[in-house]
PDB file of C-alpha atoms in Angstrom:
ATOM      1  CA  GLY A   1      63.845  -8.974  40.100  1.00 53.00           C
ATOM      2  CA  SER A   2      65.544  -7.871  43.018  1.00 59.00           C
ATOM      3  CA  LYS A   3      64.418  -7.366  46.712  1.00 68.00           C
ATOM      4  CA  LYS A   4      62.506  -4.438  47.044  1.00 69.00           C
ATOM      5  CA  PRO A   5      63.716  -2.976  50.866  1.00 74.00           C
ATOM      6  CA  LEU A   6      61.440  -2.003  53.483  1.00 75.00           C
ATOM      7  CA  LEU A   7      60.598   1.374  53.967  1.00 77.00           C
ATOM      8  CA  LYS A   8      61.092   2.665  58.054  1.00 80.00           C
ATOM      9  CA  ILE A   9      57.517   2.178  58.728  1.00 79.00           C
ATOM     10  CA  GLU A  10      56.868  -0.783  56.297  1.00 81.00           C
ATOM     11  CA  LYS A  11      59.540  -2.377  59.194  1.00 83.00           C
ATOM     12  CA  GLU A  12      57.501  -0.856  61.857  1.00 84.00           C
ATOM     13  CA  ILE A  13      54.459  -2.438  60.209  1.00 82.00           C
ATOM     14  CA  TYR A  14      56.170  -5.744  60.091  1.00 80.00           C
ATOM     15  CA  GLU A  15      57.590  -5.862  63.563  1.00 85.00           C
ATOM     16  CA  TRP A  16      53.717  -4.848  64.805  1.00 85.00           C
ATOM     17  CA  PHE A  17      52.730  -7.597  63.033  1.00 83.00           C
ATOM     18  CA  GLN A  18      55.018 -10.328  64.363  1.00 84.00           C
ATOM     19  CA  GLY A  19      53.304 -13.034  65.964  1.00 82.00           C
ATOM     20  CA  ARG A  20      49.995 -12.345  65.092  1.00 85.00           C
ATOM     21  CA  PRO A  21      47.823 -15.035  62.562  1.00 90.00           C
ATOM     22  CA  LYS A  22      48.392 -14.571  58.303  1.00 93.00           C
ATOM     23  CA  GLY A  23      46.038 -13.372  56.254  1.00 95.00           C
ATOM     24  CA  LYS A  24      43.216 -16.005  55.180  1.00 96.00           C
ATOM     25  CA  LYS A  25      41.075 -16.502  51.802  1.00 97.00           C
ATOM     26  CA  ILE A  26      37.651 -15.176  52.654  1.00 98.00           C
ATOM     27  CA  GLU A  27      34.673 -16.634  51.164  1.00 98.00           C
ATOM     28  CA  ILE A  28      33.124 -14.367  48.489  1.00 98.00           C
ATOM     29  CA  GLU A  29      29.278 -14.438  48.534  1.00 98.00           C
ATOM     30  CA  ARG A  30      27.382 -14.883  46.205  1.00 98.00           C
ATOM     31  CA  ILE A  31      23.513 -13.502  46.006  1.00 98.00           C
ATOM     32  CA  SER A  32      20.640 -14.370  43.683  1.00 98.00           C
ATOM     33  CA  ASN A  33      18.990 -11.368  41.336  1.00 97.00           C
ATOM     34  CA  PRO A  34      19.308  -8.901  44.771  1.00 97.00           C
ATOM     35  CA  THR A  35      16.694  -5.918  45.028  1.00 96.00           C
ATOM     36  CA  LYS A  36      18.492  -2.995  43.907  1.00 96.00           C
ATOM     37  CA  ASP A  37      18.089  -1.188  47.951  1.00 96.00           C
ATOM     38  CA  PHE A  38      19.483  -5.321  49.428  1.00 97.00           C
ATOM     39  CA  TYR A  39      22.561  -4.712  47.003  1.00 97.00           C
ATOM     40  CA  ARG A  40      23.199  -0.834  48.533  1.00 96.00           C
ATOM     41  CA  LYS A  41      22.698  -1.805  52.226  1.00 96.00           C
ATOM     42  CA  ASN A  42      24.956  -4.368  52.149  1.00 97.00           C
ATOM     43  CA  TYR A  43      27.610  -4.471  49.410  1.00 98.00           C
ATOM     44  CA  LEU A  44      27.746  -1.031  48.028  1.00 96.00           C
ATOM     45  CA  SER A  45      28.032   0.926  51.481  1.00 95.00           C
ATOM     46  CA  LYS A  46      29.867  -1.546  53.034  1.00 96.00           C
ATOM     47  CA  PHE A  47      32.731  -1.995  49.759  1.00 96.00           C
ATOM     48  CA  LYS A  48      32.387  -5.572  50.083  1.00 98.00           C
ATOM     49  CA  PRO A  49      32.640  -7.957  46.911  1.00 98.00           C
ATOM     50  CA  VAL A  50      30.056 -10.054  46.080  1.00 98.00           C
ATOM     51  CA  ILE A  51      29.120 -12.014  43.107  1.00 98.00           C
ATOM     52  CA  ILE A  52      25.196 -11.615  41.617  1.00 98.00           C
ATOM     53  CA  THR A  53      24.047 -14.855  40.102  1.00 98.00           C
ATOM     54  CA  ASN A  54      20.336 -15.241  38.124  1.00 97.00           C
ATOM     55  CA  VAL A  55      20.391 -12.164  36.276  1.00 97.00           C
ATOM     56  CA  ALA A  56      23.176 -11.628  33.337  1.00 97.00           C
ATOM     57  CA  ASN A  57      22.286 -14.998  32.472  1.00 94.00           C
ATOM     58  CA  ASP A  58      18.909 -14.550  30.734  1.00 94.00           C
ATOM     59  CA  TRP A  59      20.553 -11.773  28.896  1.00 97.00           C
ATOM     60  CA  VAL A  60      20.830 -11.415  25.209  1.00 97.00           C
ATOM     61  CA  ALA A  61      24.173 -11.041  25.316  1.00 97.00           C
ATOM     62  CA  GLY A  62      25.324 -14.710  26.931  1.00 94.00           C
ATOM     63  CA  LYS A  63      22.973 -16.031  24.677  1.00 94.00           C
ATOM     64  CA  LYS A  64      24.296 -14.527  21.250  1.00 96.00           C
ATOM     65  CA  TRP A  65      27.797 -13.138  22.043  1.00 97.00           C
ATOM     66  CA  SER A  66      30.880 -15.593  21.298  1.00 97.00           C
ATOM     67  CA  PHE A  67      34.406 -14.788  19.514  1.00 97.00           C
ATOM     68  CA  ASP A  68      33.108 -16.011  16.038  1.00 97.00           C
ATOM     69  CA  TYR A  69      29.580 -13.738  16.627  1.00 97.00           C
ATOM     70  CA  PHE A  70      32.182 -10.388  17.655  1.00 98.00           C
ATOM     71  CA  LYS A  71      34.469 -11.618  14.721  1.00 97.00           C
ATOM     72  CA  GLU A  72      31.826 -12.162  11.399  1.00 97.00           C
ATOM     73  CA  ARG A  73      30.127  -8.508  12.519  1.00 97.00           C
ATOM     74  CA  TYR A  74      33.273  -6.382  13.794  1.00 98.00           C
ATOM     75  CA  GLY A  75      36.401  -8.197  12.133  1.00 98.00           C
ATOM     76  CA  ASP A  76      37.488  -4.875  10.774  1.00 98.00           C
ATOM     77  CA  ASP A  77      37.472  -2.943  13.979  1.00 97.00           C
ATOM     78  CA  ASN A  78      40.972  -2.297  15.066  1.00 96.00           C
ATOM     79  CA  VAL A  79      41.660  -3.268  18.744  1.00 96.00           C
ATOM     80  CA  LEU A  80      44.846  -2.451  21.267  1.00 94.00           C
ATOM     81  CA  LEU A  81      46.175  -5.703  22.280  1.00 94.00           C
ATOM     82  CA  THR A  82      48.053  -6.179  25.181  1.00 90.00           C
ATOM     83  CA  ASN A  83      50.291  -9.018  26.782  1.00 85.00           C
ATOM     84  CA  SER A  84      50.624 -10.234  30.366  1.00 78.00           C
ATOM     85  CA  ALA A  85      52.689  -7.779  31.956  1.00 66.00           C
ATOM     86  CA  TYR A  86      53.790  -7.759  35.566  1.00 57.00           C
ATOM     87  CA  SER A  87      54.650  -4.067  35.246  1.00 65.00           C
ATOM     88  CA  PRO A  88      54.265  -0.817  32.980  1.00 66.00           C
ATOM     89  CA  GLN A  89      57.547  -1.582  31.973  1.00 69.00           C
ATOM     90  CA  GLU A  90      57.050  -5.354  30.985  1.00 77.00           C
ATOM     91  CA  MET A  91      53.604  -3.991  28.505  1.00 80.00           C
ATOM     92  CA  LYS A  92      53.423  -4.749  24.859  1.00 86.00           C
ATOM     93  CA  VAL A  93      51.086  -2.899  23.187  1.00 90.00           C
ATOM     94  CA  SER A  94      50.234  -3.117  19.613  1.00 92.00           C
ATOM     95  CA  HIS A  95      47.227  -3.410  17.128  1.00 94.00           C
ATOM     96  CA  SER A  96      45.191  -5.393  14.950  1.00 96.00           C
ATOM     97  CA  LYS A  97      42.284  -6.546  13.606  1.00 97.00           C
ATOM     98  CA  LEU A  98      39.471  -8.082  16.019  1.00 98.00           C
ATOM     99  CA  GLY A  99      39.210 -10.852  13.691  1.00 98.00           C
ATOM    100  CA  LEU A 100      42.605 -11.297  13.333  1.00 97.00           C
ATOM    101  CA  ALA A 101      42.712 -10.996  17.310  1.00 97.00           C
ATOM    102  CA  ILE A 102      40.041 -13.386  17.508  1.00 97.00           C
ATOM    103  CA  ASP A 103      41.805 -15.811  15.249  1.00 97.00           C
ATOM    104  CA  ARG A 104      45.323 -15.643  17.874  1.00 96.00           C
ATOM    105  CA  ILE A 105      43.156 -15.778  21.141  1.00 95.00           C
ATOM    106  CA  LYS A 106      41.422 -18.803  20.248  1.00 94.00           C
ATOM    107  CA  SER A 107      44.978 -20.352  19.319  1.00 93.00           C
ATOM    108  CA  GLY A 108      45.848 -19.094  23.273  1.00 90.00           C
ATOM    109  CA  ASP A 109      48.304 -16.595  21.921  1.00 91.00           C
ATOM    110  CA  SER A 110      48.688 -14.692  25.268  1.00 80.00           C
ATOM    111  CA  GLU A 111      50.389 -11.973  23.855  1.00 82.00           C
ATOM    112  CA  CYS A 112      47.067 -11.412  22.538  1.00 93.00           C
ATOM    113  CA  TYR A 113      44.716  -9.826  25.196  1.00 94.00           C
ATOM    114  CA  ILE A 114      42.051  -7.383  24.120  1.00 95.00           C
ATOM    115  CA  ARG A 115      41.410  -4.928  27.258  1.00 93.00           C
ATOM    116  CA  PHE A 116      39.510  -2.131  28.248  1.00 93.00           C
ATOM    117  CA  ASN A 117      37.996  -1.898  24.242  1.00 95.00           C
ATOM    118  CA  SER A 118      35.195   0.252  23.589  1.00 95.00           C
ATOM    119  CA  LEU A 119      33.171  -2.353  21.487  1.00 96.00           C
ATOM    120  CA  ILE A 120      30.190  -1.247  23.118  1.00 96.00           C
ATOM    121  CA  HIS A 121      30.397   2.215  22.960  1.00 95.00           C
ATOM    122  CA  ASP A 122      31.494   1.700  19.194  1.00 96.00           C
ATOM    123  CA  HIS A 123      28.744  -0.017  18.351  1.00 97.00           C
ATOM    124  CA  PRO A 124      25.649   1.180  20.198  1.00 94.00           C
ATOM    125  CA  GLU A 125      23.357  -1.957  19.441  1.00 96.00           C
ATOM    126  CA  LEU A 126      25.458  -3.962  21.787  1.00 97.00           C
ATOM    127  CA  MET A 127      24.000  -1.975  24.803  1.00 95.00           C
ATOM    128  CA  LYS A 128      20.611  -3.742  23.683  1.00 96.00           C
ATOM    129  CA  ASP A 129      21.952  -7.337  24.624  1.00 97.00           C
ATOM    130  CA  VAL A 130      22.738  -6.219  28.161  1.00 97.00           C
ATOM    131  CA  ASP A 131      20.310  -4.227  30.920  1.00 96.00           C
ATOM    132  CA  LYS A 132      21.973  -1.223  30.894  1.00 95.00           C
ATOM    133  CA  ASP A 133      18.919  -0.034  33.492  1.00 95.00           C
ATOM    134  CA  TYR A 134      19.553  -2.921  35.887  1.00 96.00           C
ATOM    135  CA  LEU A 135      23.220  -1.889  35.879  1.00 97.00           C
ATOM    136  CA  TYR A 136      22.611   1.621  36.357  1.00 96.00           C
ATOM    137  CA  ALA A 137      20.471   1.237  39.048  1.00 95.00           C
ATOM    138  CA  PHE A 138      23.604  -0.271  41.272  1.00 96.00           C
ATOM    139  CA  ARG A 139      25.553   3.280  40.844  1.00 95.00           C
ATOM    140  CA  ASP A 140      25.809   5.041  43.572  1.00 94.00           C
ATOM    141  CA  ARG A 141      23.140   7.807  43.991  1.00 91.00           C
ATOM    142  CA  LEU A 142      25.959  10.104  43.883  1.00 92.00           C
ATOM    143  CA  ARG A 143      28.582   9.167  40.845  1.00 92.00           C
ATOM    144  CA  THR A 144      30.057  10.111  37.688  1.00 90.00           C
ATOM    145  CA  GLY A 145      30.455   7.982  34.132  1.00 87.00           C
ATOM    146  CA  ASN A 146      29.116   5.201  32.775  1.00 92.00           C
ATOM    147  CA  THR A 147      31.472   2.911  30.714  1.00 95.00           C
ATOM    148  CA  PHE A 148      31.608   0.086  29.263  1.00 96.00           C
ATOM    149  CA  GLN A 149      35.004  -1.755  28.417  1.00 96.00           C
ATOM    150  CA  SER A 150      35.142  -5.443  26.701  1.00 97.00           C
ATOM    151  CA  PHE A 151      37.479  -7.342  27.728  1.00 97.00           C
ATOM    152  CA  ILE A 152      38.518 -10.462  25.283  1.00 97.00           C
ATOM    153  CA  GLY A 153      41.507 -12.659  26.405  1.00 96.00           C
ATOM    154  CA  PRO A 154      42.732 -16.032  25.585  1.00 95.00           C
ATOM    155  CA  LYS A 155      43.607 -18.771  28.099  1.00 95.00           C
ATOM    156  CA  GLU A 156      46.223 -18.211  30.761  1.00 92.00           C
ATOM    157  CA  SER A 157      46.484 -14.294  29.847  1.00 92.00           C
ATOM    158  CA  ILE A 158      46.612 -12.530  33.067  1.00 92.00           C
ATOM    159  CA  THR A 159      46.105  -9.282  34.499  1.00 92.00           C
ATOM    160  CA  MET A 160      48.028  -8.601  36.962  1.00 92.00           C
ATOM    161  CA  LEU A 161      47.678  -6.983  40.984  1.00 94.00           C
ATOM    162  CA  HIS A 162      46.238  -3.629  40.796  1.00 94.00           C
ATOM    163  CA  ALA A 163      44.457  -0.918  42.210  1.00 95.00           C
ATOM    164  CA  ALA A 164      41.777   1.500  40.463  1.00 93.00           C
ATOM    165  CA  THR A 165      39.495   4.488  42.063  1.00 94.00           C
ATOM    166  CA  ALA A 166      35.922   3.422  39.767  1.00 95.00           C
ATOM    167  CA  HIS A 167      33.709   0.883  41.130  1.00 97.00           C
ATOM    168  CA  ASN A 168      33.271  -1.864  38.811  1.00 97.00           C
ATOM    169  CA  LEU A 169      30.306  -4.193  37.675  1.00 98.00           C
ATOM    170  CA  PHE A 170      32.326  -7.390  35.877  1.00 98.00           C
ATOM    171  CA  ILE A 171      29.966  -9.400  33.948  1.00 98.00           C
ATOM    172  CA  GLN A 172      31.597 -12.834  32.582  1.00 98.00           C
ATOM    173  CA  VAL A 173      29.941 -13.111  29.355  1.00 98.00           C
ATOM    174  CA  GLN A 174      31.739 -16.335  28.063  1.00 97.00           C
ATOM    175  CA  GLY A 175      34.421 -18.394  29.853  1.00 97.00           C
ATOM    176  CA  THR A 176      35.955 -18.860  33.011  1.00 98.00           C
ATOM    177  CA  LYS A 177      38.089 -16.096  34.568  1.00 98.00           C
ATOM    178  CA  LYS A 178      40.098 -16.323  38.014  1.00 98.00           C
ATOM    179  CA  TRP A 179      40.168 -13.104  40.345  1.00 98.00           C
ATOM    180  CA  THR A 180      42.437 -12.477  43.956  1.00 98.00           C
ATOM    181  CA  LEU A 181      41.315  -9.483  45.533  1.00 98.00           C
ATOM    182  CA  TYR A 182      42.740  -7.535  48.407  1.00 98.00           C
ATOM    183  CA  SER A 183      40.875  -4.927  50.243  1.00 97.00           C
ATOM    184  CA  PRO A 184      42.196  -1.626  49.885  1.00 96.00           C
ATOM    185  CA  LYS A 185      43.575  -1.929  53.974  1.00 94.00           C
ATOM    186  CA  ALA A 186      46.336  -4.244  52.471  1.00 95.00           C
ATOM    187  CA  ASP A 187      47.582  -1.276  50.153  1.00 93.00           C
ATOM    188  CA  PRO A 188      50.411  -0.957  53.464  1.00 89.00           C
ATOM    189  CA  LEU A 189      51.191  -4.833  53.222  1.00 93.00           C
ATOM    190  CA  LEU A 190      52.197  -5.069  49.147  1.00 94.00           C
ATOM    191  CA  GLN A 191      54.489  -2.745  48.733  1.00 90.00           C
ATOM    192  CA  VAL A 192      52.688  -0.225  46.582  1.00 89.00           C
ATOM    193  CA  ASP A 193      54.342   1.210  43.278  1.00 85.00           C
ATOM    194  CA  ILE A 194      53.475   4.475  43.911  1.00 75.00           C
ATOM    195  CA  ASN A 195      54.856   6.261  40.142  1.00 78.00           C
ATOM    196  CA  LYS A 196      52.372   8.584  38.993  1.00 82.00           C
ATOM    197  CA  ALA A 197      50.319   6.560  37.513  1.00 82.00           C
ATOM    198  CA  PRO A 198      46.450   7.319  37.839  1.00 83.00           C
ATOM    199  CA  PHE A 199      46.398   3.558  38.944  1.00 84.00           C
ATOM    200  CA  PHE A 200      48.343   1.364  41.737  1.00 89.00           C
ATOM    201  CA  THR A 201      50.508  -1.382  40.464  1.00 90.00           C
ATOM    202  CA  THR A 202      52.874  -3.995  42.969  1.00 92.00           C
ATOM    203  CA  LEU A 203      55.054  -6.290  42.039  1.00 91.00           C
ATOM    204  CA  PHE A 204      53.587  -9.097  44.333  1.00 95.00           C
ATOM    205  CA  ASP A 205      52.079 -11.932  42.832  1.00 95.00           C
ATOM    206  CA  PRO A 206      49.328 -13.686  45.136  1.00 96.00           C
ATOM    207  CA  GLU A 207      49.781 -16.983  43.096  1.00 95.00           C
ATOM    208  CA  LYS A 208      53.227 -17.632  43.170  1.00 95.00           C
ATOM    209  CA  PRO A 209      53.933 -15.498  46.692  1.00 96.00           C
ATOM    210  CA  ASP A 210      56.960 -14.596  47.506  1.00 95.00           C
ATOM    211  CA  TYR A 211      56.938 -13.905  51.581  1.00 93.00           C
ATOM    212  CA  ASP A 212      60.881 -13.288  51.312  1.00 91.00           C
ATOM    213  CA  ARG A 213      60.534 -10.358  49.419  1.00 92.00           C
ATOM    214  CA  PHE A 214      56.793  -9.216  50.321  1.00 93.00           C
ATOM    215  CA  PRO A 215      57.152  -9.912  53.762  1.00 92.00           C
ATOM    216  CA  LEU A 216      53.895  -7.821  54.798  1.00 92.00           C
ATOM    217  CA  ALA A 217      52.016  -9.368  51.782  1.00 95.00           C
ATOM    218  CA  GLN A 218      51.235 -12.611  53.699  1.00 95.00           C
ATOM    219  CA  TYR A 219      49.224 -11.088  56.881  1.00 95.00           C
ATOM    220  CA  ALA A 220      46.291  -9.567  54.317  1.00 96.00           C
ATOM    221  CA  ASP A 221      43.171 -11.487  53.806  1.00 97.00           C
ATOM    222  CA  TYR A 222      42.099 -11.959  50.214  1.00 98.00           C
ATOM    223  CA  TYR A 223      39.015 -13.171  48.334  1.00 98.00           C
ATOM    224  CA  GLU A 224      39.756 -16.108  45.336  1.00 98.00           C
ATOM    225  CA  PHE A 225      37.283 -17.173  43.296  1.00 98.00           C
ATOM    226  CA  GLU A 226      36.266 -18.154  39.806  1.00 98.00           C
ATOM    227  CA  LEU A 227      33.643 -16.292  38.004  1.00 98.00           C
ATOM    228  CA  LYS A 228      31.787 -17.762  35.462  1.00 98.00           C
ATOM    229  CA  PRO A 229      29.281 -17.481  32.556  1.00 98.00           C
ATOM    230  CA  GLY A 230      26.332 -15.026  33.385  1.00 97.00           C
ATOM    231  CA  GLU A 231      27.677 -14.543  36.854  1.00 98.00           C
ATOM    232  CA  ILE A 232      28.457 -10.368  37.763  1.00 98.00           C
ATOM    233  CA  LEU A 233      31.342  -9.219  40.006  1.00 98.00           C
ATOM    234  CA  PHE A 234      30.995  -6.165  41.977  1.00 98.00           C
ATOM    235  CA  ASN A 235      34.082  -5.357  42.295  1.00 98.00           C
ATOM    236  CA  PRO A 236      34.354  -2.332  44.630  1.00 97.00           C
ATOM    237  CA  ALA A 237      35.985   1.137  44.570  1.00 96.00           C
ATOM    238  CA  ASN A 238      40.179   0.393  45.390  1.00 96.00           C
ATOM    239  CA  TYR A 239      40.026  -2.912  45.598  1.00 98.00           C
ATOM    240  CA  TRP A 240      43.027  -4.650  44.299  1.00 97.00           C
ATOM    241  CA  HIS A 241      42.554  -7.108  41.884  1.00 97.00           C
ATOM    242  CA  GLN A 242      44.437  -9.797  39.889  1.00 97.00           C
ATOM    243  CA  VAL A 243      42.738 -11.615  37.197  1.00 97.00           C
ATOM    244  CA  ARG A 244      43.643 -14.519  35.196  1.00 96.00           C
ATOM    245  CA  ASN A 245      41.596 -15.978  32.793  1.00 96.00           C
ATOM    246  CA  LEU A 246      41.536 -19.945  32.647  1.00 97.00           C
ATOM    247  CA  THR A 247      39.862 -20.310  29.058  1.00 97.00           C
ATOM    248  CA  PRO A 248      39.389 -18.257  26.356  1.00 96.00           C
ATOM    249  CA  THR A 249      37.218 -15.330  27.718  1.00 97.00           C
ATOM    250  CA  ILE A 250      34.680 -12.774  27.173  1.00 98.00           C
ATOM    251  CA  GLY A 251      33.803 -10.394  29.802  1.00 98.00           C
ATOM    252  CA  ILE A 252      32.162  -6.908  29.814  1.00 98.00           C
ATOM    253  CA  GLY A 253      33.366  -3.982  33.013  1.00 97.00           C
ATOM    254  CA  PHE A 254      31.109  -1.257  33.480  1.00 97.00           C
ATOM    255  CA  ARG A 255      32.570   1.422  35.476  1.00 96.00           C
ATOM    256  CA  TRP A 256      31.357   4.616  37.545  1.00 96.00           C
ATOM    257  CA  PHE A 257      33.545   6.929  40.088  1.00 94.00           C
ATOM    258  CA  GLY A 258      31.133   7.015  43.348  1.00 94.00           C
ATOM    259  CA  LEU A 259      31.642  10.768  44.051  1.00 90.00           C
ATOM    260  CA  ILE A 260      31.315  10.469  48.157  1.00 93.00           C
ATOM    261  CA  SER A 261      31.933   6.224  48.266  1.00 94.00           C
ATOM    262  CA  SER A 262      35.173   6.216  46.572  1.00 92.00           C
ATOM    263  CA  PHE A 263      36.705   8.697  48.809  1.00 91.00           C
ATOM    264  CA  GLN A 264      35.351   6.957  51.489  1.00 93.00           C
ATOM    265  CA  SER A 265      36.651   3.792  50.785  1.00 92.00           C
ATOM    266  CA  ASN A 266      40.428   4.595  50.443  1.00 91.00           C
ATOM    267  CA  ILE A 267      40.858   8.729  50.436  1.00 92.00           C
ATOM    268  CA  TYR A 268      44.301   8.166  49.942  1.00 88.00           C
ATOM    269  CA  GLN A 269      44.149   5.969  46.443  1.00 91.00           C
ATOM    270  CA  VAL A 270      41.756   8.919  45.028  1.00 91.00           C
ATOM    271  CA  LEU A 271      43.482  11.861  46.051  1.00 90.00           C
ATOM    272  CA  LEU A 272      46.896  10.229  44.459  1.00 87.00           C
ATOM    273  CA  PHE A 273      44.923   9.575  41.173  1.00 89.00           C
ATOM    274  CA  LEU A 274      43.923  13.164  41.614  1.00 89.00           C
ATOM    275  CA  MET A 275      47.269  13.890  41.554  1.00 90.00           C
ATOM    276  CA  ALA A 276      48.489  11.735  38.758  1.00 89.00           C
ATOM    277  CA  THR A 277      50.593  13.037  36.243  1.00 88.00           C
ATOM    278  CA  GLU A 278      51.722  10.282  34.328  1.00 86.00           C
ATOM    279  CA  PRO A 279      48.883  10.700  32.511  1.00 88.00           C
ATOM    280  CA  SER A 280      47.003  12.697  34.410  1.00 91.00           C
ATOM    281  CA  PHE A 281      42.947  12.470  36.115  1.00 84.00           C
ATOM    282  CA  MET A 282      42.268  14.903  33.037  1.00 90.00           C
ATOM    283  CA  PHE A 283      43.751  12.995  30.521  1.00 90.00           C
ATOM    284  CA  VAL A 284      42.140   9.416  31.962  1.00 87.00           C
ATOM    285  CA  ASN A 285      38.591  11.334  32.308  1.00 86.00           C
ATOM    286  CA  ARG A 286      38.502  12.671  28.762  1.00 89.00           C
ATOM    287  CA  ASN A 287      39.640   8.718  27.633  1.00 88.00           C
ATOM    288  CA  LYS A 288      37.101   6.859  29.488  1.00 86.00           C
ATOM    289  CA  ARG A 289      35.512   5.566  27.000  1.00 83.00           C
ATOM    290  CA  ASN A 290      38.661   4.967  24.459  1.00 85.00           C
ATOM    291  CA  PHE A 291      40.851   3.809  27.587  1.00 86.00           C
ATOM    292  CA  THR A 292      42.802   2.297  25.283  1.00 86.00           C
ATOM    293  CA  ARG A 293      44.509   6.133  24.704  1.00 87.00           C
ATOM    294  CA  VAL A 294      45.142   5.541  28.313  1.00 86.00           C
ATOM    295  CA  ILE A 295      46.960   2.222  28.238  1.00 84.00           C
ATOM    296  CA  GLU A 296      49.480   3.342  25.048  1.00 86.00           C
ATOM    297  CA  ASP A 297      50.131   6.178  27.590  1.00 86.00           C
ATOM    298  CA  ILE A 298      51.371   4.475  30.157  1.00 81.00           C
ATOM    299  CA  ALA A 299      53.294   1.760  28.305  1.00 80.00           C
ATOM    300  CA  ARG A 300      54.944   4.444  25.990  1.00 82.00           C
ATOM    301  CA  ARG A 301      55.856   6.662  29.784  1.00 77.00           C
ATOM    302  CA  ALA A 302      57.499   3.426  30.985  1.00 73.00           C
ATOM    303  CA  LYS A 303      59.645   2.353  27.888  1.00 70.00           C
ATOM    304  CA  ALA A 304      60.781   6.124  28.064  1.00 62.00           C
ATOM    305  CA  VAL A 305      62.266   5.593  31.563  1.00 55.00           C
ATOM    306  CA  LYS A 306      63.466   1.913  31.916  1.00 47.00           C
TER     307      LYS A 306
END
């Protein structure tokens, strides 16, 4: 696309950074089966990403869930499919039966990504296959929400860089994902699109960084790592994240909103979320367990203004 001109404040930031060290890759920590208090003190309260090991690998989900398992039991479910879009304007959405979608995913069809799916809420028996009490205990003391969203995608499908106001414990069930994370402190460096949506996007691609088009992004520190089966990622509220499926994958996002911590992490993102109109945060809240309605609404609005 064309080069987006820097705003006056962005030019001032760029001038301030001249001659300073470029952004560096930060190694993410992996901790084995932490206590609730240790996790809260060292990661949740500090808004610091971490990978939790030696917990979910013992859950039934990791041993039993597979593409064929879902196809056999829930193949007649209706699901929303999306492509690997770089922006809402490029997003394509369609509907399918889960069984047919799984066949396409296994064949490597990148236009066939099942995201934010309500499979676990639609079939409560699946909740028994994860340790929900463990996940609930790892939320903030003051919080709202306990939403499970399923992600079932083909190899090389990608969700481009974006940020949202909810905390997320992401459980990798099958396959491997590559994650790239930026702190909310990178907001001024990523030339964020402010578009009245309830989450935030940028066209900067950390896998193919164009520093001529996005000169400030080169000064942002970042995490880059692979998430493997049985691992749980704590992705704090307001963190920027880009996710690529290195193999066909099955994963679960467990999300909640910290009534205080989300504001402490980045008050500006939260305020913009509360002021969103396309769609509104109230619409998002009503559909948090059926988030595909939000995705459809965003895709429809993007096409209307194209």
